Amino acid sequence: MRLRDRALLWVRLRWGLAPRTVAALTLVLLVAVGLAAFHFWSVRPQEVRAPEAVAEDPLRAGAGAGAGGAVPRPVAGAPPSPPPEPAGEIVVDVAGKVHRPGVQRLPAGSRVADALRAAGGVRAGADVTGLNRARVLMDGEQVRVGLPQAPADQAASGVTGGAAGASGPSGPAAPLSLSTATKEQLETLPGVGPVLAQHIIDHRTESGGFRSVDELRQVSGIGDRRFADLRPLVQP
């Protein structure tokens, strides 16, 4: 206290300052010292911890694939993405033993069963054993139900819905004449092979031709089931 009083007295005497002025200067000096001490304390070197590595999300990383980024790989064990569904529609002709035959418009990728359903379903008694109802349809094709299929149509569309009970190639588009048909033409009928075709020719030769389709019952090898298959495909 004495040292302070002496210093203040010396300052007043040396510089001729009033006591209030000396007190103000002392307060300013103390504030300056405090600010300097705070500044040096705040700028001292400090230890900084390195950030921890974070695993990158493959889905988030692939978000920039459209701008040249890497394409994300599928996650192990995840189910494969379903194939894209076909868009648009197709137009098919459903003919034969269905309730509403005619042109049907169906979504692309539809099957024969969808075409039959759109046509009102198959009529009672129609044999669709040879019709592949799981086949995918193509635009512009014809689905024949219970009708003979021309060989050219079979090659183009692959439809196998010929006459009921057919076990061989489908019959011709127009009725075949039993009186003038050759052996090769007779073999195009469903269920008629070389042997049965020769039996038909032999019967025709012996009887002088066919006067009615019912005479086919007299040919050896033609029973009721086969006669029912051949009747709508031939004429006397």
mmCIF file of N, CA, C and O in Angstrom, residues 4 12 18 23 25 36 48 52 57-58 65 68 71 81 93-94 103 120-121 145 153 159-160 184 194 198 213 219:
data_model
loop_
_atom_site.group_PDB
_atom_site.id
_atom_site.type_symbol
_atom_site.label_atom_id
_atom_site.label_comp_id
_atom_site.label_asym_id
_atom_site.label_seq_id
_atom_site.Cartn_x
_atom_site.Cartn_y
_atom_site.Cartn_z
ATOM 1 N N ARG A 4 2.404 1.741 -3.365
ATOM 2 C CA ARG A 4 1.451 2.276 -4.319
ATOM 3 C C ARG A 4 1.220 3.762 -4.095
ATOM 4 O O ARG A 4 1.162 4.554 -5.032
ATOM 5 N N ARG A 12 1.880 12.033 -9.647
ATOM 6 C CA ARG A 12 1.212 13.324 -9.570
ATOM 7 C C ARG A 12 2.212 14.462 -9.544
ATOM 8 O O ARG A 12 2.006 15.485 -10.196
ATOM 9 N N ALA A 18 -4.098 15.022 -11.926
ATOM 10 C CA ALA A 18 -5.058 14.997 -10.826
ATOM 11 C C ALA A 18 -5.260 13.553 -10.372
ATOM 12 O O ALA A 18 -5.013 12.604 -11.120
ATOM 13 N N ALA A 23 -6.210 7.547 -11.473
ATOM 14 C CA ALA A 23 -7.032 6.361 -11.250
ATOM 15 C C ALA A 23 -7.569 5.813 -12.579
ATOM 16 O O ALA A 23 -7.632 4.587 -12.810
ATOM 17 N N LEU A 25 -6.173 6.168 -15.589
ATOM 18 C CA LEU A 25 -5.067 5.536 -16.311
ATOM 19 C C LEU A 25 -4.749 4.161 -15.745
ATOM 20 O O LEU A 25 -4.450 3.210 -16.476
ATOM 21 N N ALA A 36 -4.740 -8.608 -22.959
ATOM 22 C CA ALA A 36 -3.550 -9.246 -23.521
ATOM 23 C C ALA A 36 -3.394 -10.669 -22.997
ATOM 24 O O ALA A 36 -3.056 -11.597 -23.745
ATOM 25 N N VAL A 48 -5.674 -31.561 -31.405
ATOM 26 C CA VAL A 48 -6.891 -31.810 -32.171
ATOM 27 C C VAL A 48 -6.922 -33.288 -32.558
ATOM 28 O O VAL A 48 -5.982 -33.794 -33.166
ATOM 29 N N GLU A 52 -12.910 -39.892 -36.949
ATOM 30 C CA GLU A 52 -12.970 -41.328 -37.204
ATOM 31 C C GLU A 52 -13.485 -41.598 -38.627
ATOM 32 O O GLU A 52 -14.331 -40.891 -39.142
ATOM 33 N N ASP A 57 -21.809 -45.477 -47.539
ATOM 34 C CA ASP A 57 -22.991 -46.227 -47.945
ATOM 35 C C ASP A 57 -22.943 -46.441 -49.461
ATOM 36 O O ASP A 57 -22.883 -45.489 -50.232
ATOM 37 N N PRO A 58 -22.926 -47.721 -49.948
ATOM 38 C CA PRO A 58 -22.832 -47.939 -51.394
ATOM 39 C C PRO A 58 -23.989 -47.341 -52.175
ATOM 40 O O PRO A 58 -23.836 -46.918 -53.298
ATOM 41 N N ALA A 65 -23.959 -41.679 -59.924
ATOM 42 C CA ALA A 65 -23.594 -42.469 -61.089
ATOM 43 C C ALA A 65 -24.014 -41.780 -62.373
ATOM 44 O O ALA A 65 -23.362 -41.897 -63.391
ATOM 45 N N GLY A 68 -21.316 -39.463 -63.716
ATOM 46 C CA GLY A 68 -19.984 -40.013 -63.859
ATOM 47 C C GLY A 68 -19.516 -40.750 -62.642
ATOM 48 O O GLY A 68 -18.355 -41.180 -62.588
ATOM 49 N N VAL A 71 -21.151 -46.969 -60.316
ATOM 50 C CA VAL A 71 -22.445 -47.640 -60.207
ATOM 51 C C VAL A 71 -22.428 -48.542 -58.992
ATOM 52 O O VAL A 71 -21.507 -49.336 -58.824
ATOM 53 N N SER A 81 -33.549 -57.895 -59.246
ATOM 54 C CA SER A 81 -34.636 -57.019 -59.664
ATOM 55 C C SER A 81 -35.486 -57.717 -60.715
ATOM 56 O O SER A 81 -34.961 -58.386 -61.609
ATOM 57 N N ASP A 93 -56.664 -62.660 -83.273
ATOM 58 C CA ASP A 93 -57.964 -63.135 -83.751
ATOM 59 C C ASP A 93 -58.226 -64.504 -83.137
ATOM 60 O O ASP A 93 -57.461 -65.447 -83.357
ATOM 61 N N VAL A 94 -59.291 -64.619 -82.362
ATOM 62 C CA VAL A 94 -59.668 -65.883 -81.733
ATOM 63 C C VAL A 94 -60.831 -66.461 -82.531
ATOM 64 O O VAL A 94 -61.907 -65.860 -82.604
ATOM 65 N N VAL A 103 -61.810 -60.463 -83.093
ATOM 66 C CA VAL A 103 -60.559 -59.770 -82.788
ATOM 67 C C VAL A 103 -60.572 -59.317 -81.337
ATOM 68 O O VAL A 103 -61.555 -58.734 -80.867
ATOM 69 N N GLY A 120 -64.583 -65.109 -74.140
ATOM 70 C CA GLY A 120 -65.720 -65.700 -73.450
ATOM 71 C C GLY A 120 -65.539 -67.133 -73.035
ATOM 72 O O GLY A 120 -66.464 -67.753 -72.511
ATOM 73 N N GLY A 121 -64.354 -67.710 -73.265
ATOM 74 C CA GLY A 121 -64.099 -69.083 -72.873
ATOM 75 C C GLY A 121 -64.409 -70.071 -73.980
ATOM 76 O O GLY A 121 -65.058 -69.753 -74.984
ATOM 77 N N VAL A 145 -59.451 -72.610 -82.247
ATOM 78 C CA VAL A 145 -59.909 -73.537 -81.213
ATOM 79 C C VAL A 145 -60.862 -74.547 -81.838
ATOM 80 O O VAL A 145 -61.922 -74.178 -82.342
ATOM 81 N N ASP A 153 -50.028 -71.791 -91.516
ATOM 82 C CA ASP A 153 -50.335 -71.065 -90.298
ATOM 83 C C ASP A 153 -49.574 -71.634 -89.118
ATOM 84 O O ASP A 153 -49.159 -70.921 -88.228
ATOM 85 N N VAL A 159 -49.338 -72.240 -83.451
ATOM 86 C CA VAL A 159 -50.546 -72.607 -82.724
ATOM 87 C C VAL A 159 -50.839 -74.076 -82.995
ATOM 88 O O VAL A 159 -50.767 -74.530 -84.139
ATOM 89 N N THR A 160 -51.178 -74.836 -81.975
ATOM 90 C CA THR A 160 -51.424 -76.266 -82.119
ATOM 91 C C THR A 160 -52.837 -76.617 -81.729
ATOM 92 O O THR A 160 -53.101 -77.686 -81.207
ATOM 93 N N GLU A 184 -50.597 -88.685 -100.870
ATOM 94 C CA GLU A 184 -49.888 -87.658 -100.110
ATOM 95 C C GLU A 184 -50.863 -86.653 -99.501
ATOM 96 O O GLU A 184 -50.670 -86.180 -98.380
ATOM 97 N N PRO A 194 -49.438 -93.406 -93.892
ATOM 98 C CA PRO A 194 -49.348 -94.065 -95.206
ATOM 99 C C PRO A 194 -50.237 -95.300 -95.327
ATOM 100 O O PRO A 194 -50.842 -95.538 -96.379
ATOM 101 N N GLN A 198 -53.582 -95.604 -97.811
ATOM 102 C CA GLN A 198 -53.692 -96.652 -98.835
ATOM 103 C C GLN A 198 -54.996 -97.422 -98.701
ATOM 104 O O GLN A 198 -55.625 -97.786 -99.710
ATOM 105 N N VAL A 213 -69.580 -88.962 -97.144
ATOM 106 C CA VAL A 213 -68.481 -89.021 -96.177
ATOM 107 C C VAL A 213 -68.672 -90.190 -95.215
ATOM 108 O O VAL A 213 -67.704 -90.764 -94.700
ATOM 109 N N VAL A 219 -63.985 -98.111 -94.128
ATOM 110 C CA VAL A 219 -62.556 -98.288 -94.368
ATOM 111 C C VAL A 219 -61.917 -98.925 -93.155
ATOM 112 O O VAL A 219 -62.180 -98.521 -92.008
#
